[in-house]
Amino acid sequence: MRLFAYLGGGILALALALFAGLVATIRTGYRPVLDRVRRFNRAFTNPKVMRTAGEPGSSASVIRHTGRSSGRQYETPVGVMEVGDDYLITLPYGTSADWVKNVLAEGAAEVVHEGRTVPVGDPELVSAGAVSTGVPAREVLTQRLYGIDQMLRLRPHPSA
């Protein structure tokens, strides 16, 4: 019985250490580790999340964007919040993620959120503090925990 308690405690300690490391990595923006986390998510987490992303009740939405160099269409799972008429996306990896660069360069994208596909445009990097009104308290706490200070604001755009 003690063996199971030790194993359970060890697993819990490892999980807490990994979580603390992730928080520290995102807070400091330490690029080598942050890039590894992004690559891991792109290869393993994103394909699973994409199975339900954008559907009603899903925790993730989809942003459809065009590659800056390739011109290819991409779909990336993101966390989208509707605040008034705007769509806000928290940027845990900062502005260096390819999808962020693509949307800013193109000036337009599509958001699939709660079962609806919405053309969006006028992308703007905004301070998380500047748009905190209307953002759920849980999201504000998460942003503070991870030290996330920027969001991408998108507006519905019929010509996107």
Short mmCIF file of N, CA and C in Angstrom, two decimals:
data_model
loop_
_atom_site.label_atom_id
_atom_site.label_comp_id
_atom_site.label_asym_id
_atom_site.label_seq_id
_atom_site.Cartn_x
_atom_site.Cartn_y
_atom_site.Cartn_z
N MET A 1 0.82 -1.20 0.00
CA MET A 1 0.00 0.00 0.00
C MET A 1 0.87 1.26 0.00
N ARG A 2 1.95 1.22 0.76
CA ARG A 2 2.86 2.37 0.80
C ARG A 2 3.47 2.64 -0.57
N LEU A 3 3.74 1.56 -1.30
CA LEU A 3 4.33 1.71 -2.62
C LEU A 3 3.43 2.55 -3.52
N PHE A 4 2.12 2.28 -3.47
CA PHE A 4 1.18 3.06 -4.28
C PHE A 4 1.14 4.51 -3.83
N ALA A 5 1.23 4.73 -2.53
CA ALA A 5 1.24 6.11 -2.01
C ALA A 5 2.48 6.84 -2.49
N TYR A 6 3.64 6.17 -2.43
CA TYR A 6 4.88 6.80 -2.91
C TYR A 6 4.83 7.08 -4.41
N LEU A 7 4.32 6.10 -5.16
CA LEU A 7 4.20 6.29 -6.61
C LEU A 7 3.25 7.44 -6.93
N GLY A 8 2.11 7.46 -6.26
CA GLY A 8 1.14 8.54 -6.48
C GLY A 8 1.73 9.89 -6.13
N GLY A 9 2.43 9.96 -5.01
CA GLY A 9 3.08 11.21 -4.60
C GLY A 9 4.16 11.63 -5.58
N GLY A 10 4.90 10.66 -6.08
CA GLY A 10 5.95 10.95 -7.06
C GLY A 10 5.37 11.48 -8.37
N ILE A 11 4.30 10.86 -8.81
CA ILE A 11 3.65 11.30 -10.04
C ILE A 11 3.09 12.70 -9.86
N LEU A 12 2.47 12.95 -8.71
CA LEU A 12 1.93 14.28 -8.43
C LEU A 12 3.05 15.32 -8.38
N ALA A 13 4.15 14.98 -7.73
CA ALA A 13 5.29 15.91 -7.65
C ALA A 13 5.85 16.20 -9.04
N LEU A 14 5.95 15.18 -9.88
CA LEU A 14 6.44 15.37 -11.24
C LEU A 14 5.50 16.26 -12.04
N ALA A 15 4.20 16.02 -11.91
CA ALA A 15 3.21 16.84 -12.63
C ALA A 15 3.30 18.30 -12.18
N LEU A 16 3.42 18.53 -10.89
CA LEU A 16 3.54 19.90 -10.38
C LEU A 16 4.82 20.56 -10.86
N ALA A 17 5.92 19.80 -10.90
CA ALA A 17 7.19 20.35 -11.39
C ALA A 17 7.10 20.72 -12.87
N LEU A 18 6.46 19.87 -13.66
CA LEU A 18 6.29 20.17 -15.08
C LEU A 18 5.41 21.41 -15.28
N PHE A 19 4.34 21.51 -14.50
CA PHE A 19 3.46 22.67 -14.58
C PHE A 19 4.21 23.94 -14.20
N ALA A 20 4.97 23.87 -13.12
CA ALA A 20 5.76 25.04 -12.69
C ALA A 20 6.77 25.43 -13.76
N GLY A 21 7.37 24.44 -14.40
CA GLY A 21 8.32 24.72 -15.47
C GLY A 21 7.64 25.38 -16.66
N LEU A 22 6.44 24.91 -17.01
CA LEU A 22 5.69 25.52 -18.11
C LEU A 22 5.33 26.96 -17.79
N VAL A 23 4.85 27.20 -16.57
CA VAL A 23 4.51 28.56 -16.16
C VAL A 23 5.74 29.46 -16.26
N ALA A 24 6.87 28.99 -15.73
CA ALA A 24 8.11 29.78 -15.76
C ALA A 24 8.56 30.05 -17.19
N THR A 25 8.43 29.05 -18.06
CA THR A 25 8.84 29.21 -19.45
C THR A 25 7.99 30.26 -20.16
N ILE A 26 6.68 30.20 -19.98
CA ILE A 26 5.80 31.16 -20.64
C ILE A 26 6.00 32.55 -20.04
N ARG A 27 6.13 32.63 -18.71
CA ARG A 27 6.31 33.94 -18.06
C ARG A 27 7.59 34.63 -18.52
N THR A 28 8.67 33.86 -18.66
CA THR A 28 9.95 34.46 -19.04
C THR A 28 10.11 34.58 -20.55
N GLY A 29 9.30 33.83 -21.30
CA GLY A 29 9.42 33.85 -22.76
C GLY A 29 10.72 33.21 -23.23
N TYR A 30 11.25 32.27 -22.43
CA TYR A 30 12.52 31.62 -22.78
C TYR A 30 12.35 30.83 -24.07
N ARG A 31 12.85 31.41 -25.14
CA ARG A 31 12.57 30.96 -26.49
C ARG A 31 12.92 29.49 -26.77
N PRO A 32 14.09 28.95 -26.37
CA PRO A 32 14.38 27.55 -26.72
C PRO A 32 13.35 26.57 -26.17
N VAL A 33 12.93 26.74 -24.93
CA VAL A 33 11.95 25.82 -24.35
C VAL A 33 10.56 26.12 -24.91
N LEU A 34 10.24 27.39 -25.08
CA LEU A 34 8.94 27.77 -25.63
C LEU A 34 8.76 27.18 -27.03
N ASP A 35 9.81 27.22 -27.84
CA ASP A 35 9.73 26.64 -29.18
C ASP A 35 9.51 25.12 -29.12
N ARG A 36 10.13 24.45 -28.15
CA ARG A 36 9.92 23.00 -28.00
C ARG A 36 8.46 22.72 -27.60
N VAL A 37 7.93 23.52 -26.70
CA VAL A 37 6.53 23.33 -26.29
C VAL A 37 5.62 23.54 -27.49
N ARG A 38 5.89 24.59 -28.29
CA ARG A 38 5.07 24.83 -29.49
C ARG A 38 5.14 23.67 -30.46
N ARG A 39 6.35 23.14 -30.69
CA ARG A 39 6.50 22.01 -31.62
C ARG A 39 5.77 20.78 -31.09
N PHE A 40 5.86 20.53 -29.78
CA PHE A 40 5.15 19.40 -29.18
C PHE A 40 3.65 19.56 -29.39
N ASN A 41 3.14 20.74 -29.08
CA ASN A 41 1.71 20.99 -29.25
C ASN A 41 1.28 20.82 -30.70
N ARG A 42 2.08 21.35 -31.62
CA ARG A 42 1.73 21.24 -33.04
C ARG A 42 1.68 19.78 -33.49
N ALA A 43 2.61 18.96 -32.99
CA ALA A 43 2.69 17.57 -33.43
C ALA A 43 1.70 16.65 -32.72
N PHE A 44 1.47 16.88 -31.42
CA PHE A 44 0.69 15.91 -30.65
C PHE A 44 -0.64 16.46 -30.13
N THR A 45 -0.63 17.64 -29.55
CA THR A 45 -1.83 18.16 -28.91
C THR A 45 -2.83 18.70 -29.94
N ASN A 46 -2.35 19.53 -30.88
CA ASN A 46 -3.25 20.17 -31.84
C ASN A 46 -4.09 19.19 -32.65
N PRO A 47 -3.51 18.08 -33.16
CA PRO A 47 -4.36 17.16 -33.93
C PRO A 47 -5.54 16.61 -33.11
N LYS A 48 -5.32 16.36 -31.83
CA LYS A 48 -6.41 15.86 -30.98
C LYS A 48 -7.44 16.96 -30.73
N VAL A 49 -6.96 18.17 -30.46
CA VAL A 49 -7.86 19.30 -30.18
C VAL A 49 -8.69 19.63 -31.42
N MET A 50 -8.10 19.52 -32.60
CA MET A 50 -8.79 19.88 -33.85
C MET A 50 -10.01 18.98 -34.12
N ARG A 51 -10.08 17.83 -33.49
CA ARG A 51 -11.23 16.93 -33.71
C ARG A 51 -12.55 17.60 -33.34
N THR A 52 -12.52 18.46 -32.31
CA THR A 52 -13.77 19.10 -31.86
C THR A 52 -13.68 20.62 -31.86
N ALA A 53 -12.52 21.17 -32.19
CA ALA A 53 -12.36 22.63 -32.15
C ALA A 53 -13.37 23.32 -33.05
N GLY A 54 -13.93 24.39 -32.52
CA GLY A 54 -14.90 25.18 -33.28
C GLY A 54 -16.34 24.72 -33.12
N GLU A 55 -16.54 23.55 -32.55
CA GLU A 55 -17.89 23.04 -32.36
C GLU A 55 -18.52 23.70 -31.13
N PRO A 56 -19.84 23.73 -31.07
CA PRO A 56 -20.49 24.30 -29.89
C PRO A 56 -20.05 23.57 -28.62
N GLY A 57 -19.68 24.35 -27.61
CA GLY A 57 -19.26 23.78 -26.33
C GLY A 57 -17.80 23.37 -26.25
N SER A 58 -17.08 23.42 -27.36
CA SER A 58 -15.68 23.05 -27.35
C SER A 58 -14.85 24.12 -26.64
N SER A 59 -13.78 23.70 -26.00
CA SER A 59 -12.92 24.66 -25.32
C SER A 59 -11.99 25.38 -26.31
N ALA A 60 -11.89 24.89 -27.52
CA ALA A 60 -11.01 25.50 -28.52
C ALA A 60 -11.82 25.90 -29.75
N SER A 61 -11.35 26.94 -30.39
CA SER A 61 -11.90 27.37 -31.67
C SER A 61 -10.81 27.17 -32.72
N VAL A 62 -11.11 27.52 -33.95
CA VAL A 62 -10.15 27.35 -35.05
C VAL A 62 -9.95 28.71 -35.72
N ILE A 63 -8.69 29.00 -36.03
CA ILE A 63 -8.43 30.16 -36.87
C ILE A 63 -7.88 29.64 -38.19
N ARG A 64 -8.52 30.03 -39.27
CA ARG A 64 -8.09 29.66 -40.62
C ARG A 64 -7.33 30.85 -41.19
N HIS A 65 -6.11 30.58 -41.63
CA HIS A 65 -5.24 31.66 -42.08
C HIS A 65 -4.42 31.21 -43.28
N THR A 66 -3.85 32.18 -43.98
CA THR A 66 -3.07 31.92 -45.19
C THR A 66 -1.60 32.12 -44.88
N GLY A 67 -0.77 31.16 -45.30
CA GLY A 67 0.67 31.25 -45.08
C GLY A 67 1.28 32.43 -45.80
N ARG A 68 2.20 33.11 -45.14
CA ARG A 68 2.83 34.31 -45.71
C ARG A 68 3.65 33.99 -46.95
N SER A 69 4.39 32.89 -46.93
CA SER A 69 5.25 32.55 -48.05
C SER A 69 4.61 31.53 -48.98
N SER A 70 3.97 30.53 -48.39
CA SER A 70 3.44 29.42 -49.19
C SER A 70 2.12 29.74 -49.85
N GLY A 71 1.33 30.63 -49.25
CA GLY A 71 -0.01 30.89 -49.75
C GLY A 71 -0.99 29.78 -49.42
N ARG A 72 -0.52 28.76 -48.68
CA ARG A 72 -1.37 27.64 -48.28
C ARG A 72 -2.34 28.08 -47.19
N GLN A 73 -3.47 27.37 -47.12
CA GLN A 73 -4.45 27.60 -46.07
C GLN A 73 -4.12 26.69 -44.88
N TYR A 74 -4.16 27.26 -43.69
CA TYR A 74 -3.87 26.52 -42.47
C TYR A 74 -5.02 26.67 -41.49
N GLU A 75 -5.15 25.70 -40.61
CA GLU A 75 -6.11 25.76 -39.51
C GLU A 75 -5.36 25.50 -38.22
N THR A 76 -5.56 26.37 -37.25
CA THR A 76 -4.86 26.26 -35.98
C THR A 76 -5.88 26.38 -34.84
N PRO A 77 -5.80 25.47 -33.86
CA PRO A 77 -6.71 25.60 -32.72
C PRO A 77 -6.24 26.74 -31.81
N VAL A 78 -7.18 27.55 -31.37
CA VAL A 78 -6.88 28.68 -30.49
C VAL A 78 -8.02 28.84 -29.49
N GLY A 79 -7.75 29.59 -28.45
CA GLY A 79 -8.79 29.94 -27.50
C GLY A 79 -9.36 31.29 -27.88
N VAL A 80 -10.63 31.35 -28.22
CA VAL A 80 -11.27 32.58 -28.67
C VAL A 80 -12.31 33.01 -27.64
N MET A 81 -12.31 34.30 -27.36
CA MET A 81 -13.35 34.88 -26.50
C MET A 81 -14.07 35.94 -27.30
N GLU A 82 -15.39 35.91 -27.24
CA GLU A 82 -16.19 36.98 -27.84
C GLU A 82 -16.40 38.05 -26.77
N VAL A 83 -15.95 39.26 -27.06
CA VAL A 83 -16.14 40.38 -26.15
C VAL A 83 -16.76 41.50 -26.98
N GLY A 84 -18.05 41.70 -26.77
CA GLY A 84 -18.78 42.63 -27.62
C GLY A 84 -18.80 42.06 -29.03
N ASP A 85 -18.42 42.88 -30.00
CA ASP A 85 -18.35 42.41 -31.39
C ASP A 85 -16.99 41.83 -31.73
N ASP A 86 -16.03 41.97 -30.83
CA ASP A 86 -14.65 41.55 -31.10
C ASP A 86 -14.42 40.09 -30.74
N TYR A 87 -13.42 39.51 -31.37
CA TYR A 87 -12.92 38.19 -31.03
C TYR A 87 -11.51 38.40 -30.50
N LEU A 88 -11.25 37.92 -29.28
CA LEU A 88 -9.95 38.06 -28.64
C LEU A 88 -9.30 36.70 -28.51
N ILE A 89 -8.01 36.66 -28.83
CA ILE A 89 -7.25 35.42 -28.72
C ILE A 89 -6.03 35.70 -27.85
N THR A 90 -5.90 34.96 -26.76
CA THR A 90 -4.74 35.08 -25.89
C THR A 90 -3.52 34.50 -26.61
N LEU A 91 -2.37 35.11 -26.41
CA LEU A 91 -1.14 34.70 -27.10
C LEU A 91 -0.11 34.16 -26.11
N PRO A 92 -0.26 32.90 -25.66
CA PRO A 92 0.67 32.37 -24.67
C PRO A 92 2.10 32.25 -25.19
N TYR A 93 2.30 32.14 -26.51
CA TYR A 93 3.64 32.05 -27.08
C TYR A 93 4.12 33.40 -27.60
N GLY A 94 3.37 34.44 -27.32
CA GLY A 94 3.72 35.76 -27.82
C GLY A 94 3.32 35.91 -29.28
N THR A 95 3.94 36.85 -29.94
CA THR A 95 3.59 37.16 -31.32
C THR A 95 4.44 36.41 -32.34
N SER A 96 5.28 35.48 -31.87
CA SER A 96 6.18 34.79 -32.79
C SER A 96 5.58 33.54 -33.42
N ALA A 97 4.40 33.15 -32.99
CA ALA A 97 3.76 31.97 -33.60
C ALA A 97 3.44 32.27 -35.06
N ASP A 98 3.65 31.29 -35.93
CA ASP A 98 3.43 31.49 -37.36
C ASP A 98 2.02 31.96 -37.68
N TRP A 99 1.01 31.39 -37.00
CA TRP A 99 -0.36 31.78 -37.31
C TRP A 99 -0.59 33.25 -37.02
N VAL A 100 0.02 33.77 -35.94
CA VAL A 100 -0.14 35.19 -35.60
C VAL A 100 0.49 36.05 -36.70
N LYS A 101 1.70 35.69 -37.11
CA LYS A 101 2.38 36.43 -38.19
C LYS A 101 1.56 36.39 -39.47
N ASN A 102 0.99 35.22 -39.77
CA ASN A 102 0.19 35.07 -40.99
C ASN A 102 -1.05 35.97 -40.96
N VAL A 103 -1.75 35.98 -39.84
CA VAL A 103 -2.98 36.78 -39.75
C VAL A 103 -2.63 38.27 -39.82
N LEU A 104 -1.58 38.68 -39.13
CA LEU A 104 -1.18 40.09 -39.18
C LEU A 104 -0.76 40.50 -40.59
N ALA A 105 -0.03 39.62 -41.29
CA ALA A 105 0.42 39.94 -42.65
C ALA A 105 -0.75 40.00 -43.63
N GLU A 106 -1.67 39.06 -43.52
CA GLU A 106 -2.80 38.99 -44.45
C GLU A 106 -3.87 40.04 -44.12
N GLY A 107 -4.00 40.33 -42.83
CA GLY A 107 -5.02 41.29 -42.42
C GLY A 107 -6.40 40.70 -42.33
N ALA A 108 -6.50 39.39 -42.51
CA ALA A 108 -7.80 38.74 -42.50
C ALA A 108 -7.62 37.26 -42.18
N ALA A 109 -8.70 36.65 -41.74
CA ALA A 109 -8.72 35.21 -41.44
C ALA A 109 -10.17 34.80 -41.27
N GLU A 110 -10.38 33.57 -40.88
CA GLU A 110 -11.71 33.10 -40.49
C GLU A 110 -11.59 32.46 -39.12
N VAL A 111 -12.58 32.71 -38.29
CA VAL A 111 -12.65 32.09 -36.98
C VAL A 111 -13.84 31.14 -36.99
N VAL A 112 -13.60 29.90 -36.59
CA VAL A 112 -14.68 28.94 -36.41
C VAL A 112 -14.87 28.82 -34.90
N HIS A 113 -16.01 29.33 -34.43
CA HIS A 113 -16.24 29.46 -33.00
C HIS A 113 -17.69 29.11 -32.70
N GLU A 114 -17.88 28.16 -31.78
CA GLU A 114 -19.22 27.75 -31.37
C GLU A 114 -20.09 27.34 -32.57
N GLY A 115 -19.48 26.66 -33.53
CA GLY A 115 -20.22 26.15 -34.68
C GLY A 115 -20.44 27.15 -35.80
N ARG A 116 -19.96 28.38 -35.64
CA ARG A 116 -20.13 29.40 -36.68
C ARG A 116 -18.77 29.74 -37.30
N THR A 117 -18.77 29.98 -38.59
CA THR A 117 -17.57 30.44 -39.28
C THR A 117 -17.73 31.93 -39.55
N VAL A 118 -16.80 32.72 -39.01
CA VAL A 118 -16.91 34.17 -39.10
C VAL A 118 -15.66 34.74 -39.79
N PRO A 119 -15.84 35.41 -40.93
CA PRO A 119 -14.70 36.11 -41.52
C PRO A 119 -14.31 37.27 -40.60
N VAL A 120 -13.02 37.41 -40.34
CA VAL A 120 -12.54 38.47 -39.47
C VAL A 120 -11.41 39.23 -40.15
N GLY A 121 -11.22 40.45 -39.70
CA GLY A 121 -10.15 41.28 -40.23
C GLY A 121 -9.71 42.29 -39.20
N ASP A 122 -8.97 43.28 -39.66
CA ASP A 122 -8.45 44.34 -38.79
C ASP A 122 -7.72 43.77 -37.58
N PRO A 123 -6.78 42.82 -37.79
CA PRO A 123 -6.09 42.24 -36.64
C PRO A 123 -5.26 43.32 -35.93
N GLU A 124 -5.31 43.26 -34.61
CA GLU A 124 -4.61 44.27 -33.83
C GLU A 124 -4.08 43.61 -32.56
N LEU A 125 -2.79 43.81 -32.29
CA LEU A 125 -2.21 43.36 -31.03
C LEU A 125 -2.58 44.37 -29.96
N VAL A 126 -3.16 43.89 -28.88
CA VAL A 126 -3.61 44.78 -27.82
C VAL A 126 -3.10 44.26 -26.48
N SER A 127 -2.96 45.17 -25.55
CA SER A 127 -2.59 44.82 -24.19
C SER A 127 -3.73 44.06 -23.54
N ALA A 128 -3.41 42.97 -22.86
CA ALA A 128 -4.45 42.20 -22.18
C ALA A 128 -5.19 43.06 -21.17
N GLY A 129 -4.48 43.95 -20.52
CA GLY A 129 -5.12 44.83 -19.54
C GLY A 129 -6.09 45.80 -20.17
N ALA A 130 -5.81 46.21 -21.41
CA ALA A 130 -6.65 47.19 -22.08
C ALA A 130 -8.00 46.62 -22.50
N VAL A 131 -8.08 45.30 -22.61
CA VAL A 131 -9.34 44.68 -23.05
C VAL A 131 -9.91 43.74 -21.99
N SER A 132 -9.50 43.92 -20.75
CA SER A 132 -9.94 42.99 -19.70
C SER A 132 -11.42 43.12 -19.37
N THR A 133 -12.04 44.26 -19.69
CA THR A 133 -13.47 44.40 -19.46
C THR A 133 -14.21 43.45 -20.39
N GLY A 134 -15.01 42.59 -19.82
CA GLY A 134 -15.75 41.62 -20.62
C GLY A 134 -15.05 40.28 -20.74
N VAL A 135 -13.77 40.21 -20.38
CA VAL A 135 -13.04 38.95 -20.42
C VAL A 135 -13.38 38.18 -19.15
N PRO A 136 -13.72 36.90 -19.26
CA PRO A 136 -14.06 36.13 -18.06
C PRO A 136 -12.95 36.18 -17.01
N ALA A 137 -13.34 36.25 -15.75
CA ALA A 137 -12.37 36.36 -14.64
C ALA A 137 -11.36 35.21 -14.66
N ARG A 138 -11.82 34.02 -15.01
CA ARG A 138 -10.91 32.87 -15.07
C ARG A 138 -9.80 33.11 -16.09
N GLU A 139 -10.15 33.69 -17.23
CA GLU A 139 -9.15 33.97 -18.26
C GLU A 139 -8.17 35.04 -17.80
N VAL A 140 -8.66 36.06 -17.11
CA VAL A 140 -7.79 37.12 -16.59
C VAL A 140 -6.79 36.52 -15.60
N LEU A 141 -7.26 35.63 -14.73
CA LEU A 141 -6.36 34.97 -13.77
C LEU A 141 -5.32 34.12 -14.48
N THR A 142 -5.74 33.40 -15.51
CA THR A 142 -4.79 32.58 -16.28
C THR A 142 -3.74 33.46 -16.94
N GLN A 143 -4.17 34.58 -17.52
CA GLN A 143 -3.21 35.50 -18.15
C GLN A 143 -2.21 36.03 -17.13
N ARG A 144 -2.69 36.35 -15.94
CA ARG A 144 -1.78 36.85 -14.89
C ARG A 144 -0.82 35.76 -14.44
N LEU A 145 -1.32 34.54 -14.26
CA LEU A 145 -0.46 33.43 -13.84
C LEU A 145 0.68 33.23 -14.82
N TYR A 146 0.36 33.22 -16.11
CA TYR A 146 1.37 32.97 -17.14
C TYR A 146 2.10 34.24 -17.58
N GLY A 147 1.69 35.39 -17.08
CA GLY A 147 2.35 36.64 -17.46
C GLY A 147 2.08 37.02 -18.91
N ILE A 148 0.91 36.67 -19.40
CA ILE A 148 0.54 36.97 -20.79
C ILE A 148 0.04 38.41 -20.86
N ASP A 149 0.71 39.21 -21.66
CA ASP A 149 0.34 40.62 -21.69
C ASP A 149 -0.20 41.09 -23.03
N GLN A 150 -0.28 40.19 -24.02
CA GLN A 150 -0.82 40.60 -25.32
C GLN A 150 -1.90 39.65 -25.79
N MET A 151 -2.83 40.23 -26.52
CA MET A 151 -3.90 39.46 -27.15
C MET A 151 -4.03 39.94 -28.59
N LEU A 152 -4.62 39.11 -29.41
CA LEU A 152 -4.92 39.50 -30.78
C LEU A 152 -6.41 39.79 -30.85
N ARG A 153 -6.74 41.01 -31.26
CA ARG A 153 -8.15 41.39 -31.42
C ARG A 153 -8.49 41.32 -32.90
N LEU A 154 -9.60 40.66 -33.20
CA LEU A 154 -10.10 40.55 -34.57
C LEU A 154 -11.55 41.04 -34.58
N ARG A 155 -11.92 41.63 -35.68
CA ARG A 155 -13.30 42.14 -35.81
C ARG A 155 -13.99 41.44 -36.98
N PRO A 156 -15.30 41.19 -36.82
CA PRO A 156 -16.03 40.59 -37.96
C PRO A 156 -15.81 41.46 -39.20
N HIS A 157 -15.60 40.80 -40.31
CA HIS A 157 -15.20 41.52 -41.52
C HIS A 157 -15.80 40.82 -42.72
N PRO A 158 -16.84 41.38 -43.31
CA PRO A 158 -17.53 40.66 -44.40
C PRO A 158 -16.67 40.36 -45.61
N SER A 159 -15.62 41.13 -45.85
CA SER A 159 -14.83 40.90 -47.06
C SER A 159 -13.62 40.02 -46.81
N ALA A 160 -13.47 39.49 -45.59
CA ALA A 160 -12.27 38.67 -45.30
C ALA A 160 -12.38 37.31 -45.94
#
